[in-house]
PDB file of C-alpha atoms in Angstrom:
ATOM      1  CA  UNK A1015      -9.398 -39.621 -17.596  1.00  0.00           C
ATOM      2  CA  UNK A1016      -7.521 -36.676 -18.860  1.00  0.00           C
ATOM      3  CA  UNK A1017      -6.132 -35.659 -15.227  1.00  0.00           C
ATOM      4  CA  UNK A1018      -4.556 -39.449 -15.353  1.00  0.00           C
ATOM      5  CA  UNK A1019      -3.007 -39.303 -18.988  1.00  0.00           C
ATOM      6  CA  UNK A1020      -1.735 -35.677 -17.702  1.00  0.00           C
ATOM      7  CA  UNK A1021       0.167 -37.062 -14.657  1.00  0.00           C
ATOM      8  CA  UNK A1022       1.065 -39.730 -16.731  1.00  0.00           C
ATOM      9  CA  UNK A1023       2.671 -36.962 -18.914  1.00  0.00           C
ATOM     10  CA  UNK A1024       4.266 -34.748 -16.544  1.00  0.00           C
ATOM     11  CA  UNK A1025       5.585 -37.935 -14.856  1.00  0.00           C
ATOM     12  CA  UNK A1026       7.045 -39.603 -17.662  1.00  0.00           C
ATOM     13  CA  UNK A1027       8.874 -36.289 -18.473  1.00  0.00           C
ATOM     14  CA  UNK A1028      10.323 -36.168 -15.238  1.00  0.00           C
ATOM     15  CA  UNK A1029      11.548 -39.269 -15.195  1.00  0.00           C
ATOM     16  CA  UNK A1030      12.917 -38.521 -18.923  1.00  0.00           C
ATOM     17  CA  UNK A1031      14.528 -35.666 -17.795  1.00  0.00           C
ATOM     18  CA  UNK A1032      15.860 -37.169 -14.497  1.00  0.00           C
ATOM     19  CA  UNK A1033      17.230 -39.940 -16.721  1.00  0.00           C
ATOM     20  CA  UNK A1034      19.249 -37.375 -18.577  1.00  0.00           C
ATOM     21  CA  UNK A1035      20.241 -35.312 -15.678  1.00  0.00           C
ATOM     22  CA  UNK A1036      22.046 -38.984 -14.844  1.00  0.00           C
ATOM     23  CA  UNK A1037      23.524 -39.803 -17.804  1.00  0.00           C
ATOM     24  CA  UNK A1038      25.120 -35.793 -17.714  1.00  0.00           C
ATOM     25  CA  UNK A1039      26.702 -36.495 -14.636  1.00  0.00           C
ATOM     26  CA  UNK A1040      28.484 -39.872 -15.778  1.00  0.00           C
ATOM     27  CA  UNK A1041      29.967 -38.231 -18.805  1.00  0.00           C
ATOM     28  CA  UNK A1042      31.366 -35.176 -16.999  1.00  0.00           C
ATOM     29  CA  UNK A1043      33.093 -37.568 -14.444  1.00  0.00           C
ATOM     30  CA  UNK A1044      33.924 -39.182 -17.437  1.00  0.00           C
ATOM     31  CA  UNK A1045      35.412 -36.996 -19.073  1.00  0.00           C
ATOM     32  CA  UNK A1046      37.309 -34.533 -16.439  1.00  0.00           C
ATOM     33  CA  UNK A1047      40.734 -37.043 -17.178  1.00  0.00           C
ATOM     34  CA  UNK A1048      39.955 -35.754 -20.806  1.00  0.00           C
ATOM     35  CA  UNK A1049      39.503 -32.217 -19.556  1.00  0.00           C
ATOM     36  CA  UNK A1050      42.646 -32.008 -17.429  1.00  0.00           C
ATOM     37  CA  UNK A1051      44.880 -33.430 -20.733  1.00  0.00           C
ATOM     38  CA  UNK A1052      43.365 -30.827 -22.813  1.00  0.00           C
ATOM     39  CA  UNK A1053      44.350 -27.995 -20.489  1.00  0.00           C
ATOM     40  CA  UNK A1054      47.771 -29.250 -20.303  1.00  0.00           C
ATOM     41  CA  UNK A1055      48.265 -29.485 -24.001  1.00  0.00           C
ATOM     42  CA  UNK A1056      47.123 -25.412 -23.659  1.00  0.00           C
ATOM     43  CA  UNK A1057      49.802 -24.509 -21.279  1.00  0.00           C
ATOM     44  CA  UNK A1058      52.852 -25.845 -23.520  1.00  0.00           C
ATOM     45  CA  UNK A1059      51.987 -24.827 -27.386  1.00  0.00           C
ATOM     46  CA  UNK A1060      53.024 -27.669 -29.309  1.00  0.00           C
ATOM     47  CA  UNK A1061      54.766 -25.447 -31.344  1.00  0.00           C
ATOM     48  CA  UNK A1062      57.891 -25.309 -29.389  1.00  0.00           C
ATOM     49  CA  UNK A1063      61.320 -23.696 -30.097  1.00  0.00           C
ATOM     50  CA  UNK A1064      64.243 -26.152 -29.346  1.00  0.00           C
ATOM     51  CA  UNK A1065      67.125 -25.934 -28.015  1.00  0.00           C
ATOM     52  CA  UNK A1066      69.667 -28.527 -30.908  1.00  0.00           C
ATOM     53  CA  UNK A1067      73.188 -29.222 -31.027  1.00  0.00           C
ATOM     54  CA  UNK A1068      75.923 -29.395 -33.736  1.00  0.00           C
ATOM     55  CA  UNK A1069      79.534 -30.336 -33.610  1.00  0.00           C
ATOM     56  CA  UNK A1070      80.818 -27.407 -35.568  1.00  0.00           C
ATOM     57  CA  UNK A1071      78.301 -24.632 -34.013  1.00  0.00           C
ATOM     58  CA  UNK A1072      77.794 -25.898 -30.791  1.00  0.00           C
ATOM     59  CA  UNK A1073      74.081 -25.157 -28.858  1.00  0.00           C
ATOM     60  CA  UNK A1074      71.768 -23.353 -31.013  1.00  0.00           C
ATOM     61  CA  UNK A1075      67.721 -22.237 -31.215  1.00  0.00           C
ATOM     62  CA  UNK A1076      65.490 -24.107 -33.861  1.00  0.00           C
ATOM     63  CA  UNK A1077      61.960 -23.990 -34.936  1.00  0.00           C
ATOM     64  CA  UNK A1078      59.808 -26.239 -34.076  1.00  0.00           C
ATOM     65  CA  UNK A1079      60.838 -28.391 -37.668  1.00  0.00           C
ATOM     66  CA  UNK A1080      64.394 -28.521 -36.168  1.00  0.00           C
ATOM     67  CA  UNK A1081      65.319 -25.032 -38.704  1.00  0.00           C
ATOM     68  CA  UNK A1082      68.163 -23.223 -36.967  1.00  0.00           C
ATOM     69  CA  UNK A1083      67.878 -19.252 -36.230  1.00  0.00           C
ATOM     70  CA  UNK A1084      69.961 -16.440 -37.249  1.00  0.00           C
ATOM     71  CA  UNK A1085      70.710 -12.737 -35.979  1.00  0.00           C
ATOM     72  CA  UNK A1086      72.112 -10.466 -38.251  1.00  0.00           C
ATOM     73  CA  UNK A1087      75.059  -8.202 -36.438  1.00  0.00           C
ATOM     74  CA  UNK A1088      74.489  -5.276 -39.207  1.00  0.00           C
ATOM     75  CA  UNK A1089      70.592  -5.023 -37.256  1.00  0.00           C
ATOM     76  CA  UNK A1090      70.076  -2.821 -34.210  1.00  0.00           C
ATOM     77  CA  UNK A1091      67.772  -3.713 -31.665  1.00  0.00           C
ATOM     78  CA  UNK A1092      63.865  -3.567 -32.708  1.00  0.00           C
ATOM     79  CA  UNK A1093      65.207  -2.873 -36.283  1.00  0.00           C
ATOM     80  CA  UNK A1094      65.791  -5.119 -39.311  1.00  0.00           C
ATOM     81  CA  UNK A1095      68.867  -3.930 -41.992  1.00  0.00           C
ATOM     82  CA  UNK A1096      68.048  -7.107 -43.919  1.00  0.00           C
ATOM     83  CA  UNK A1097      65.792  -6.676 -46.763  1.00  0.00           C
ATOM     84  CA  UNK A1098      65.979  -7.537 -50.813  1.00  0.00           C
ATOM     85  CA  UNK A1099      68.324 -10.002 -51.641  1.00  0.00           C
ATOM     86  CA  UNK A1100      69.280 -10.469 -48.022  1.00  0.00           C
ATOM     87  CA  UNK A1101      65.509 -11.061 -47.102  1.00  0.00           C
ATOM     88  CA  UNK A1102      65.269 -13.902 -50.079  1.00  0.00           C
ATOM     89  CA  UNK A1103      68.240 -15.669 -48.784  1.00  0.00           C
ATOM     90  CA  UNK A1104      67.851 -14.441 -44.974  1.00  0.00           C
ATOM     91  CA  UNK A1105      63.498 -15.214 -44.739  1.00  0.00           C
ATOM     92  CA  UNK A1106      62.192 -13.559 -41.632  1.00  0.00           C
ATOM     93  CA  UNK A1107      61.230 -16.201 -38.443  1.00  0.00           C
ATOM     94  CA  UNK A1108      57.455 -15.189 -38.527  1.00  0.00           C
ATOM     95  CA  UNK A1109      55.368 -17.768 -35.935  1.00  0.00           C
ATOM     96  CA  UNK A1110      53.607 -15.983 -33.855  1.00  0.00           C
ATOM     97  CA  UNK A1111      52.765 -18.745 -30.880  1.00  0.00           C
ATOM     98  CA  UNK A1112      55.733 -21.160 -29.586  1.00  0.00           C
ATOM     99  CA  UNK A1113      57.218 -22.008 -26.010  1.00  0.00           C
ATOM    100  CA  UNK A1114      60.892 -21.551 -25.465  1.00  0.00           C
ATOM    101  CA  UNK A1115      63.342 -24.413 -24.156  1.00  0.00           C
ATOM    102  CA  UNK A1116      65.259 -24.431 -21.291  1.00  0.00           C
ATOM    103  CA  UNK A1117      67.669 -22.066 -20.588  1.00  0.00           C
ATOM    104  CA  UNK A1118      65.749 -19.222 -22.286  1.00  0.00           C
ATOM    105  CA  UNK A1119      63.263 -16.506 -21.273  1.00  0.00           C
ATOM    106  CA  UNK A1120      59.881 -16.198 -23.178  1.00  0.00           C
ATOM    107  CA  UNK A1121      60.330 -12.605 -21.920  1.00  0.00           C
ATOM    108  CA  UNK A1122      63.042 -11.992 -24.308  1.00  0.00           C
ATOM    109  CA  UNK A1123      60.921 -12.889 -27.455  1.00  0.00           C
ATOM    110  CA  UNK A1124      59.020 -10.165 -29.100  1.00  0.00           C
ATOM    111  CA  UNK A1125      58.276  -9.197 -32.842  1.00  0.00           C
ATOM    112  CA  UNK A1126      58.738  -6.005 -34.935  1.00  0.00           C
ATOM    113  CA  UNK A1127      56.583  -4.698 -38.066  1.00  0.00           C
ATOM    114  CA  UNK A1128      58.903  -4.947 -40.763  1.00  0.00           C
ATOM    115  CA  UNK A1129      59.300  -1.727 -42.913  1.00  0.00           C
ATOM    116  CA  UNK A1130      59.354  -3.412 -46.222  1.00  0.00           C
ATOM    117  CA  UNK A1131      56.836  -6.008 -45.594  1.00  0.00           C
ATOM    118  CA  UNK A1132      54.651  -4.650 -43.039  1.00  0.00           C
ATOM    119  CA  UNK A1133      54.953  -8.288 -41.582  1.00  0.00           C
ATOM    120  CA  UNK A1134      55.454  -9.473 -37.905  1.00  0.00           C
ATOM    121  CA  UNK A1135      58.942 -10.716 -36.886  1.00  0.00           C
ATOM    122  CA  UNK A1136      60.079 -12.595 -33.945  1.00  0.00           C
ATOM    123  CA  UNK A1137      63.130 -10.662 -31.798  1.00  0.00           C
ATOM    124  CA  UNK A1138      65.067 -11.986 -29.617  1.00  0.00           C
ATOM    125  CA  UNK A1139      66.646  -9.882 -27.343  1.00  0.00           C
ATOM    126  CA  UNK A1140      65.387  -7.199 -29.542  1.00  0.00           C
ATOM    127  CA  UNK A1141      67.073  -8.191 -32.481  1.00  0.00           C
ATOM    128  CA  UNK A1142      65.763  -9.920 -35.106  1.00  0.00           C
ATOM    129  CA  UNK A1143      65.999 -13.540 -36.310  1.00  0.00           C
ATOM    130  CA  UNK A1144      65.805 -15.159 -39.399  1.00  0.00           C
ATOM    131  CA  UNK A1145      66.315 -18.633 -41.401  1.00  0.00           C
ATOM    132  CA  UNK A1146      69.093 -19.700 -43.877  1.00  0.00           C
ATOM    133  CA  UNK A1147      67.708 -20.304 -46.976  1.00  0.00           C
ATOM    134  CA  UNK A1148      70.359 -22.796 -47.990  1.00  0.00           C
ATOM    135  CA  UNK A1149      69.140 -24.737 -44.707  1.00  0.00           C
ATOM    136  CA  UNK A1150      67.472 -27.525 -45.949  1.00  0.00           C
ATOM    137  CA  UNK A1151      66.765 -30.225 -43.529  1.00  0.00           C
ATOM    138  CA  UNK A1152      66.894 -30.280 -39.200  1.00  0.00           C
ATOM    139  CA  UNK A1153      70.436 -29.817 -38.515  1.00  0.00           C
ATOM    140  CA  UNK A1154      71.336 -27.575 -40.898  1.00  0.00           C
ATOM    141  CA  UNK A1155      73.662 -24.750 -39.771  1.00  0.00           C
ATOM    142  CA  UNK A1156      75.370 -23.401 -43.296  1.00  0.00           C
ATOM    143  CA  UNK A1157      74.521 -19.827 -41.953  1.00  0.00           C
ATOM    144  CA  UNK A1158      76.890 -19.813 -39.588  1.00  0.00           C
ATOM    145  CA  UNK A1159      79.374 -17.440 -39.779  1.00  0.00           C
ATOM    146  CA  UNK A1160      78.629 -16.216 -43.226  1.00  0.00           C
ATOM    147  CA  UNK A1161      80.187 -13.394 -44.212  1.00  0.00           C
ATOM    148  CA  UNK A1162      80.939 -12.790 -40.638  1.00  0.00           C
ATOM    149  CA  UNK A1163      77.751 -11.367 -40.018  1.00  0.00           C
ATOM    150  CA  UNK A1164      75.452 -14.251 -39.168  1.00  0.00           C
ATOM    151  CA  UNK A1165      75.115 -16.817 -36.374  1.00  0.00           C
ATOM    152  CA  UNK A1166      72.982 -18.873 -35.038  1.00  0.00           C
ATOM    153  CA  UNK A1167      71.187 -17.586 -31.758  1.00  0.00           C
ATOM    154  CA  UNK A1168      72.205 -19.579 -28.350  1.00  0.00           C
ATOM    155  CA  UNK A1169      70.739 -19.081 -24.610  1.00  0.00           C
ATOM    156  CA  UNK A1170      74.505 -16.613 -24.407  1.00  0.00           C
ATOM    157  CA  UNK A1171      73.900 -14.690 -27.679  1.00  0.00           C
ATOM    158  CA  UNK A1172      75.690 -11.322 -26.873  1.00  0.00           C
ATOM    159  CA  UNK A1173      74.366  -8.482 -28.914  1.00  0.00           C
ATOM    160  CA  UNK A1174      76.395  -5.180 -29.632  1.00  0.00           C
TER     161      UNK A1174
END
């Protein structure tokens, strides 16, 4: 009697496990459509510079929120000259993960420790970028220009 409830045992796990083996396979046919989306969303951050246009300023590089980006023509490359006042009114572009749009190179992106802050920032082309603060909504572009020392960065930035 006991060798018949123990192959009774050992064949209802089997069958419990074979059951489960099954059901294993259907989800992970299942699911490789799920899979395949989920490595594409890794390849392109959805945290993605853009590439936005204004009558005034022409083509120019914005943050993922649509924020416009700066260089500062008193920097040198790999070095920031910006820091107090200028820093409060001039913050420092800090993300650390983003795609670039068309037309640029993610090869020209890098970041510098900041002296005064110890912080990362985001280069481009070496130099430096930065917001306005006085840019309040996607679109914005009061930076432009000011003082004659700011722009707004574009895929044919020049830097001296």
């Amino acid at each position: 009697m006991k060798k018949v409830i123990f192959t009774l045992t050992i064949l209802s796990i089997i069958f419990a496990l074979a059951a489960c083996g099954k059901s294993t396979e259907e989800k992970t046919e299942t699911n490789q459509p799920n899979q395949a989306q989920t490595e594409q969303s890794e390849q392109v951050p959805a945290d993605s510079l853009q590439l936005l246009e204004n009558e005034k300023a022409g083509e120019y590089l914005a943050d993922p929120q649509g924020r416009a980006l700066y260089y500062f023509k008193k920097d040198e490359a790999g070095k920031s000259n910006c820091s107090g006042d200028c820093l409060a009114n001039w913050p420092a572009f800090t993300q650390e993960d983003f795609a670039v749009p068309e037309g640029f190179d993610k090869k020209d992106f890098d970041t510098i420790t900041r002296e005064d802050k110890g912080v990362k920032q985001v280069t481009y082309k070496g130099f430096p970028l930065y917001y306005f603060a006085k840019d309040q909504q996607e679109g914005d572009v009061n930076g432009q220009g000011v003082k004659d020392v700011w722009f707004i960065v574009n895929s044919e930035t020049e830097f001296e």
